[in-house]
PDB file of C-alpha atoms in Angstrom:
ATOM      1  CA  UNK A 123      -0.678  12.308  -5.132  1.00 56.00           C
ATOM      2  CA  UNK A 124      -2.410  14.171  -2.305  1.00 67.00           C
ATOM      3  CA  UNK A 125      -3.552  11.058  -0.308  1.00 90.00           C
ATOM      4  CA  UNK A 126      -6.628  11.666   1.737  1.00 94.00           C
ATOM      5  CA  UNK A 127      -7.984  15.173   1.892  1.00 95.00           C
ATOM      6  CA  UNK A 128     -10.755  16.533   3.991  1.00 96.00           C
ATOM      7  CA  UNK A 129     -12.577  19.885   3.904  1.00 96.00           C
ATOM      8  CA  UNK A 130     -13.301  21.993   5.755  1.00 97.00           C
ATOM      9  CA  UNK A 131     -10.635  21.883   8.508  1.00 95.00           C
ATOM     10  CA  UNK A 132     -12.833  23.786  10.989  1.00 96.00           C
ATOM     11  CA  UNK A 133     -16.561  24.298  11.202  1.00 96.00           C
ATOM     12  CA  UNK A 134     -18.945  25.821  13.631  1.00 97.00           C
ATOM     13  CA  UNK A 135     -22.650  25.064  13.352  1.00 97.00           C
ATOM     14  CA  UNK A 136     -25.738  25.925  15.216  1.00 97.00           C
ATOM     15  CA  UNK A 137     -28.011  23.223  16.577  1.00 98.00           C
ATOM     16  CA  UNK A 138     -30.317  21.962  13.831  1.00 97.00           C
ATOM     17  CA  UNK A 139     -28.176  23.111  10.850  1.00 97.00           C
ATOM     18  CA  UNK A 140     -27.085  20.532   8.322  1.00 96.00           C
ATOM     19  CA  UNK A 141     -23.796  20.250   6.552  1.00 96.00           C
ATOM     20  CA  UNK A 142     -21.542  17.946   4.554  1.00 97.00           C
ATOM     21  CA  UNK A 143     -18.030  17.031   5.368  1.00 98.00           C
ATOM     22  CA  UNK A 144     -16.017  16.232   2.296  1.00 98.00           C
ATOM     23  CA  UNK A 145     -13.503  13.424   1.870  1.00 97.00           C
ATOM     24  CA  UNK A 146     -11.519  12.582  -1.245  1.00 97.00           C
ATOM     25  CA  UNK A 147      -8.698  10.216  -2.031  1.00 96.00           C
ATOM     26  CA  UNK A 148      -6.667   9.838  -5.033  1.00 94.00           C
ATOM     27  CA  UNK A 149      -5.182   6.285  -4.491  1.00 91.00           C
ATOM     28  CA  UNK A 150      -8.087   4.336  -6.119  1.00 92.00           C
ATOM     29  CA  UNK A 151      -8.870   2.654  -2.832  1.00 91.00           C
ATOM     30  CA  UNK A 152     -12.129   0.757  -2.563  1.00 90.00           C
ATOM     31  CA  UNK A 153     -12.490   0.885   1.278  1.00 90.00           C
ATOM     32  CA  UNK A 154     -13.251   4.250   2.846  1.00 93.00           C
ATOM     33  CA  UNK A 155     -14.562   5.044   6.331  1.00 93.00           C
ATOM     34  CA  UNK A 156     -15.506   7.888   8.668  1.00 95.00           C
ATOM     35  CA  UNK A 157     -14.541   8.122  12.349  1.00 94.00           C
ATOM     36  CA  UNK A 158     -15.281  10.579  15.043  1.00 95.00           C
ATOM     37  CA  UNK A 159     -12.834  11.313  17.985  1.00 93.00           C
ATOM     38  CA  UNK A 160     -14.088  12.972  21.054  1.00 91.00           C
ATOM     39  CA  UNK A 161     -11.633  14.696  23.481  1.00 84.00           C
ATOM     40  CA  UNK A 162      -9.377  12.209  25.193  1.00 79.00           C
ATOM     41  CA  UNK A 163     -11.125   9.205  23.525  1.00 81.00           C
ATOM     42  CA  UNK A 164     -10.317   6.793  20.870  1.00 83.00           C
ATOM     43  CA  UNK A 165     -11.786   6.770  17.370  1.00 87.00           C
ATOM     44  CA  UNK A 166     -15.348   5.457  16.782  1.00 90.00           C
ATOM     45  CA  UNK A 167     -16.506   4.274  13.428  1.00 89.00           C
ATOM     46  CA  UNK A 168     -19.434   6.076  12.008  1.00 94.00           C
ATOM     47  CA  UNK A 169     -19.921   4.592   8.511  1.00 94.00           C
ATOM     48  CA  UNK A 170     -17.825   2.776   5.864  1.00 91.00           C
ATOM     49  CA  UNK A 171     -17.820   1.907   2.275  1.00 92.00           C
ATOM     50  CA  UNK A 172     -16.319  -1.135   0.526  1.00 88.00           C
ATOM     51  CA  UNK A 173     -16.737   0.352  -2.909  1.00 90.00           C
ATOM     52  CA  UNK A 174     -18.834   2.765  -4.974  1.00 93.00           C
ATOM     53  CA  UNK A 175     -22.446   2.381  -4.291  1.00 93.00           C
ATOM     54  CA  UNK A 176     -21.893   0.305  -1.214  1.00 92.00           C
ATOM     55  CA  UNK A 177     -22.032   1.707   2.269  1.00 93.00           C
ATOM     56  CA  UNK A 178     -22.766   0.291   5.763  1.00 91.00           C
ATOM     57  CA  UNK A 179     -23.043   1.383   9.313  1.00 92.00           C
ATOM     58  CA  UNK A 180     -20.353   1.382  11.978  1.00 89.00           C
ATOM     59  CA  UNK A 181     -20.596   1.812  15.771  1.00 87.00           C
ATOM     60  CA  UNK A 182     -22.227   5.254  15.941  1.00 93.00           C
ATOM     61  CA  UNK A 183     -24.156   5.890  12.650  1.00 95.00           C
ATOM     62  CA  UNK A 184     -27.146   7.812  14.091  1.00 96.00           C
ATOM     63  CA  UNK A 185     -27.411  11.465  12.869  1.00 96.00           C
ATOM     64  CA  UNK A 186     -25.131  10.814   9.893  1.00 97.00           C
ATOM     65  CA  UNK A 187     -25.714   9.916   6.271  1.00 97.00           C
ATOM     66  CA  UNK A 188     -23.149   8.754   3.695  1.00 97.00           C
ATOM     67  CA  UNK A 189     -23.058   8.045  -0.042  1.00 96.00           C
ATOM     68  CA  UNK A 190     -20.467   6.802  -2.357  1.00 96.00           C
ATOM     69  CA  UNK A 191     -21.073   7.609  -5.927  1.00 96.00           C
ATOM     70  CA  UNK A 192     -17.481   7.564  -6.997  1.00 96.00           C
ATOM     71  CA  UNK A 193     -14.415   5.736  -5.786  1.00 95.00           C
ATOM     72  CA  UNK A 194     -12.703   8.980  -4.938  1.00 96.00           C
ATOM     73  CA  UNK A 195     -15.289  10.706  -2.800  1.00 97.00           C
ATOM     74  CA  UNK A 196     -17.010   9.727   0.457  1.00 98.00           C
ATOM     75  CA  UNK A 197     -18.906  12.634   1.971  1.00 98.00           C
ATOM     76  CA  UNK A 198     -20.484  12.549   5.440  1.00 98.00           C
ATOM     77  CA  UNK A 199     -23.747  14.456   6.008  1.00 97.00           C
ATOM     78  CA  UNK A 200     -24.995  15.679   9.273  1.00 96.00           C
ATOM     79  CA  UNK A 201     -28.740  15.851   8.963  1.00 92.00           C
ATOM     80  CA  UNK A 202     -29.545  18.121  11.934  1.00 96.00           C
ATOM     81  CA  UNK A 203     -26.580  19.017  13.991  1.00 96.00           C
ATOM     82  CA  UNK A 204     -26.598  18.485  17.771  1.00 97.00           C
ATOM     83  CA  UNK A 205     -24.075  19.557  20.429  1.00 96.00           C
ATOM     84  CA  UNK A 206     -23.368  15.828  20.923  1.00 96.00           C
ATOM     85  CA  UNK A 207     -21.874  15.829  17.515  1.00 97.00           C
ATOM     86  CA  UNK A 208     -19.136  18.216  18.528  1.00 96.00           C
ATOM     87  CA  UNK A 209     -16.006  16.152  17.772  1.00 97.00           C
ATOM     88  CA  UNK A 210     -13.024  15.784  15.343  1.00 96.00           C
ATOM     89  CA  UNK A 211     -13.949  13.820  12.190  1.00 97.00           C
ATOM     90  CA  UNK A 212     -11.431  11.623  10.344  1.00 96.00           C
ATOM     91  CA  UNK A 213     -11.784  10.049   6.997  1.00 96.00           C
ATOM     92  CA  UNK A 214      -9.779   7.037   6.106  1.00 93.00           C
ATOM     93  CA  UNK A 215      -8.991   5.157   2.966  1.00 92.00           C
ATOM     94  CA  UNK A 216      -7.432   1.624   2.908  1.00 87.00           C
ATOM     95  CA  UNK A 217      -5.274   0.059   0.318  1.00 79.00           C
ATOM     96  CA  UNK A 218      -3.132  -3.051  -0.208  1.00 71.00           C
ATOM     97  CA  UNK A 219      -0.587  -2.325   2.404  1.00 69.00           C
ATOM     98  CA  UNK A 220      -1.726   0.382   4.869  1.00 75.00           C
ATOM     99  CA  UNK A 221      -4.641   2.751   5.766  1.00 81.00           C
ATOM    100  CA  UNK A 222      -4.302   6.399   5.404  1.00 89.00           C
ATOM    101  CA  UNK A 223      -6.124   8.929   7.466  1.00 92.00           C
ATOM    102  CA  UNK A 224      -7.060  12.595   6.502  1.00 94.00           C
ATOM    103  CA  UNK A 225      -6.081  15.514   8.580  1.00 93.00           C
ATOM    104  CA  UNK A 226      -9.417  15.731  10.244  1.00 95.00           C
ATOM    105  CA  UNK A 227     -12.306  18.280  10.528  1.00 97.00           C
ATOM    106  CA  UNK A 228     -12.861  19.893  13.816  1.00 96.00           C
ATOM    107  CA  UNK A 229     -16.565  20.433  14.240  1.00 97.00           C
ATOM    108  CA  UNK A 230     -18.286  22.468  16.901  1.00 97.00           C
ATOM    109  CA  UNK A 231     -22.113  22.586  17.323  1.00 97.00           C
ATOM    110  CA  UNK A 232     -23.467  25.325  19.496  1.00 96.00           C
TER     111      UNK A 232
ATOM    112  CA  UNK B 232     -15.807  -8.082  16.494  1.00 56.00           C
ATOM    113  CA  UNK B 233     -12.791  -8.801  18.795  1.00 62.00           C
ATOM    114  CA  UNK B 234     -12.384  -6.381  21.499  1.00 81.00           C
ATOM    115  CA  UNK B 235      -8.951  -5.157  22.583  1.00 89.00           C
ATOM    116  CA  UNK B 236      -7.578  -4.120  25.930  1.00 92.00           C
ATOM    117  CA  UNK B 237      -4.488  -1.991  26.343  1.00 94.00           C
ATOM    118  CA  UNK B 238      -2.952   0.000  29.246  1.00 95.00           C
ATOM    119  CA  UNK B 239      -4.157   3.472  29.417  1.00 94.00           C
ATOM    120  CA  UNK B 240      -0.748   4.987  29.669  1.00 96.00           C
ATOM    121  CA  UNK B 241       2.914   4.240  29.903  1.00 97.00           C
ATOM    122  CA  UNK B 242       6.043   6.225  30.872  1.00 97.00           C
ATOM    123  CA  UNK B 243       9.568   5.742  29.372  1.00 97.00           C
ATOM    124  CA  UNK B 244      12.907   7.548  28.940  1.00 97.00           C
ATOM    125  CA  UNK B 245      14.660   8.411  25.790  1.00 97.00           C
ATOM    126  CA  UNK B 246      16.791   5.527  24.405  1.00 96.00           C
ATOM    127  CA  UNK B 247      14.860   2.807  26.194  1.00 97.00           C
ATOM    128  CA  UNK B 248      12.956  -0.043  24.536  1.00 97.00           C
ATOM    129  CA  UNK B 249       9.172   0.116  25.065  1.00 98.00           C
ATOM    130  CA  UNK B 250       6.794  -2.781  24.927  1.00 98.00           C
ATOM    131  CA  UNK B 251       2.968  -2.162  24.751  1.00 97.00           C
ATOM    132  CA  UNK B 252       0.868  -5.119  25.229  1.00 96.00           C
ATOM    133  CA  UNK B 253      -2.617  -5.606  23.753  1.00 95.00           C
ATOM    134  CA  UNK B 254      -5.099  -8.300  24.861  1.00 94.00           C
ATOM    135  CA  UNK B 255      -7.579  -9.686  22.383  1.00 91.00           C
ATOM    136  CA  UNK B 256      -8.934 -12.895  23.948  1.00 91.00           C
ATOM    137  CA  UNK B 257     -11.703 -13.439  21.345  1.00 88.00           C
ATOM    138  CA  UNK B 258      -9.661 -12.966  18.227  1.00 89.00           C
ATOM    139  CA  UNK B 259     -11.027 -14.809  15.195  1.00 87.00           C
ATOM    140  CA  UNK B 260      -9.112 -17.241  12.997  1.00 89.00           C
ATOM    141  CA  UNK B 261      -8.994 -14.802  10.132  1.00 84.00           C
ATOM    142  CA  UNK B 262      -8.280 -11.701  12.147  1.00 86.00           C
ATOM    143  CA  UNK B 263      -4.979  -9.764  11.801  1.00 88.00           C
ATOM    144  CA  UNK B 264      -3.517  -7.470  14.522  1.00 91.00           C
ATOM    145  CA  UNK B 265      -2.654  -3.862  13.482  1.00 91.00           C
ATOM    146  CA  UNK B 266      -1.090  -1.059  15.376  1.00 94.00           C
ATOM    147  CA  UNK B 267      -1.548   2.622  14.827  1.00 93.00           C
ATOM    148  CA  UNK B 268       0.171   5.738  16.092  1.00 95.00           C
ATOM    149  CA  UNK B 269      -1.590   9.066  16.626  1.00 94.00           C
ATOM    150  CA  UNK B 270      -0.121  12.468  17.530  1.00 93.00           C
ATOM    151  CA  UNK B 271      -2.307  15.286  18.880  1.00 87.00           C
ATOM    152  CA  UNK B 272      -4.427  16.955  16.193  1.00 84.00           C
ATOM    153  CA  UNK B 273      -3.469  14.453  13.526  1.00 89.00           C
ATOM    154  CA  UNK B 274      -5.146  11.302  12.075  1.00 90.00           C
ATOM    155  CA  UNK B 275      -3.720   7.893  13.096  1.00 91.00           C
ATOM    156  CA  UNK B 276      -0.740   6.499  11.191  1.00 92.00           C
ATOM    157  CA  UNK B 277      -0.292   2.787  10.395  1.00 90.00           C
ATOM    158  CA  UNK B 278       2.775   1.278  12.105  1.00 93.00           C
ATOM    159  CA  UNK B 279       2.811  -2.424  11.699  1.00 93.00           C
ATOM    160  CA  UNK B 280       0.504  -5.507  11.031  1.00 91.00           C
ATOM    161  CA  UNK B 281       0.801  -9.212  11.763  1.00 92.00           C
ATOM    162  CA  UNK B 282      -0.913 -12.487  11.969  1.00 93.00           C
ATOM    163  CA  UNK B 283       1.409 -14.722  14.087  1.00 92.00           C
ATOM    164  CA  UNK B 284       4.925 -14.982  15.510  1.00 91.00           C
ATOM    165  CA  UNK B 285       6.988 -11.912  14.856  1.00 96.00           C
ATOM    166  CA  UNK B 286       6.940  -9.092  12.353  1.00 95.00           C
ATOM    167  CA  UNK B 287       9.601  -6.357  12.067  1.00 96.00           C
ATOM    168  CA  UNK B 288       9.761  -3.199   9.970  1.00 94.00           C
ATOM    169  CA  UNK B 289      11.967  -0.041  10.097  1.00 93.00           C
ATOM    170  CA  UNK B 290      10.024   1.438  13.073  1.00 92.00           C
ATOM    171  CA  UNK B 291       8.691  -1.456  15.225  1.00 96.00           C
ATOM    172  CA  UNK B 292       8.405  -5.072  15.936  1.00 97.00           C
ATOM    173  CA  UNK B 293       5.251  -7.002  16.671  1.00 97.00           C
ATOM    174  CA  UNK B 294       5.258 -10.145  18.781  1.00 97.00           C
ATOM    175  CA  UNK B 295       2.373 -12.536  18.557  1.00 97.00           C
ATOM    176  CA  UNK B 296       2.234 -15.696  20.722  1.00 96.00           C
ATOM    177  CA  UNK B 297       0.948 -18.991  19.384  1.00 96.00           C
ATOM    178  CA  UNK B 298      -2.568 -18.632  20.989  1.00 95.00           C
ATOM    179  CA  UNK B 299      -2.871 -15.063  19.410  1.00 95.00           C
ATOM    180  CA  UNK B 300      -4.812 -13.848  22.457  1.00 94.00           C
ATOM    181  CA  UNK B 301      -2.395 -11.044  22.941  1.00 95.00           C
ATOM    182  CA  UNK B 302       0.239  -9.129  21.010  1.00 96.00           C
ATOM    183  CA  UNK B 303       3.219  -6.822  21.898  1.00 97.00           C
ATOM    184  CA  UNK B 304       4.302  -3.833  20.030  1.00 97.00           C
ATOM    185  CA  UNK B 305       8.017  -3.109  20.634  1.00 98.00           C
ATOM    186  CA  UNK B 306       9.573   0.225  19.915  1.00 97.00           C
ATOM    187  CA  UNK B 307      13.398   0.170  20.103  1.00 94.00           C
ATOM    188  CA  UNK B 308      15.229   3.110  21.505  1.00 93.00           C
ATOM    189  CA  UNK B 309      12.372   5.628  21.855  1.00 96.00           C
ATOM    190  CA  UNK B 310      12.795   9.317  21.429  1.00 96.00           C
ATOM    191  CA  UNK B 311      10.828  12.261  22.552  1.00 96.00           C
ATOM    192  CA  UNK B 312       8.976  12.262  19.210  1.00 95.00           C
ATOM    193  CA  UNK B 313       7.616   8.852  19.922  1.00 96.00           C
ATOM    194  CA  UNK B 314       5.314  10.451  22.544  1.00 97.00           C
ATOM    195  CA  UNK B 315       1.844   9.570  21.072  1.00 96.00           C
ATOM    196  CA  UNK B 316      -1.294   7.395  21.540  1.00 95.00           C
ATOM    197  CA  UNK B 317      -0.787   3.829  20.211  1.00 97.00           C
ATOM    198  CA  UNK B 318      -3.867   1.819  19.160  1.00 94.00           C
ATOM    199  CA  UNK B 319      -4.204  -1.897  18.710  1.00 93.00           C
ATOM    200  CA  UNK B 320      -6.816  -3.212  16.331  1.00 89.00           C
ATOM    201  CA  UNK B 321      -8.035  -6.631  15.489  1.00 87.00           C
ATOM    202  CA  UNK B 322      -9.887  -7.429  12.279  1.00 81.00           C
ATOM    203  CA  UNK B 323      -9.383  -7.649   8.550  1.00 72.00           C
ATOM    204  CA  UNK B 324      -5.864  -7.266   7.172  1.00 71.00           C
ATOM    205  CA  UNK B 325      -4.935  -4.139   5.179  1.00 63.00           C
ATOM    206  CA  UNK B 326      -5.685  -4.955   1.646  1.00 58.00           C
ATOM    207  CA  UNK B 327      -7.672  -8.045   2.619  1.00 57.00           C
ATOM    208  CA  UNK B 328     -11.461  -8.672   2.771  1.00 53.00           C
ATOM    209  CA  UNK B 329     -13.080  -5.683   4.205  1.00 53.00           C
ATOM    210  CA  UNK B 330     -15.014  -5.382   7.483  1.00 56.00           C
ATOM    211  CA  UNK B 331     -15.235  -2.985  10.324  1.00 63.00           C
ATOM    212  CA  UNK B 332     -12.078  -1.796  11.956  1.00 69.00           C
ATOM    213  CA  UNK B 333     -12.824  -0.781  15.566  1.00 72.00           C
ATOM    214  CA  UNK B 334     -10.378   1.374  17.655  1.00 77.00           C
ATOM    215  CA  UNK B 335     -10.034   0.893  21.305  1.00 76.00           C
ATOM    216  CA  UNK B 336      -9.056   3.651  23.762  1.00 79.00           C
ATOM    217  CA  UNK B 337      -5.341   3.279  22.937  1.00 92.00           C
ATOM    218  CA  UNK B 338      -2.189   3.703  25.147  1.00 96.00           C
ATOM    219  CA  UNK B 339      -0.647   7.037  25.742  1.00 96.00           C
ATOM    220  CA  UNK B 340       3.046   6.648  25.607  1.00 97.00           C
ATOM    221  CA  UNK B 341       4.929   9.621  27.300  1.00 97.00           C
ATOM    222  CA  UNK B 342       8.696   9.676  26.629  1.00 97.00           C
ATOM    223  CA  UNK B 343      10.813  11.740  29.038  1.00 96.00           C
ATOM    224  CA  UNK B 344      14.325  13.154  28.384  1.00 95.00           C
TER     225      UNK B 344
END
């Protein structure tokens, strides 16, 4: 049981590049979400999903896409990276008694 | 969505009890109150959740007054390893009907020897 895993741990992009941050959970949780955390700030909700095939926007969805084709996976796509998207990204999965967060992906956009 | 207000920071010493208060004046009838802990370079970790009165687990207690417009996280006998940011959230309960969970700015607790 690995919990919530995220890849990569670190990533550097150039402005305009696209990439996908991977998130997977092995706890059969329906609810998954993506947050970003800027230095010295709290977490802000980007997108979330309440089950396979169902996604919705959070507080700061612009510039990001998500899909949920399986219960286990919830990838986050950056369509055209911008320096303002430099942040640490956390994926979370929620079950019956707690919410688990992944270790995070530290993204730098130059 | 109910907004929460917490102190930006608090200081304490090892062995003391620490109480962190969160204000949530527009909490909805179905909302629960959940607290998370975050260490640097790690994702948040669930601490405790409650709806009303008092909830206690092995790491903390949560006190919620009758009007539910505020809540207090109580950490007994803190140690240096309790130095972290603590977030108060208001919304759907863990395992319940799903909706957005919004984090506030949190409270940085600094524990000194």
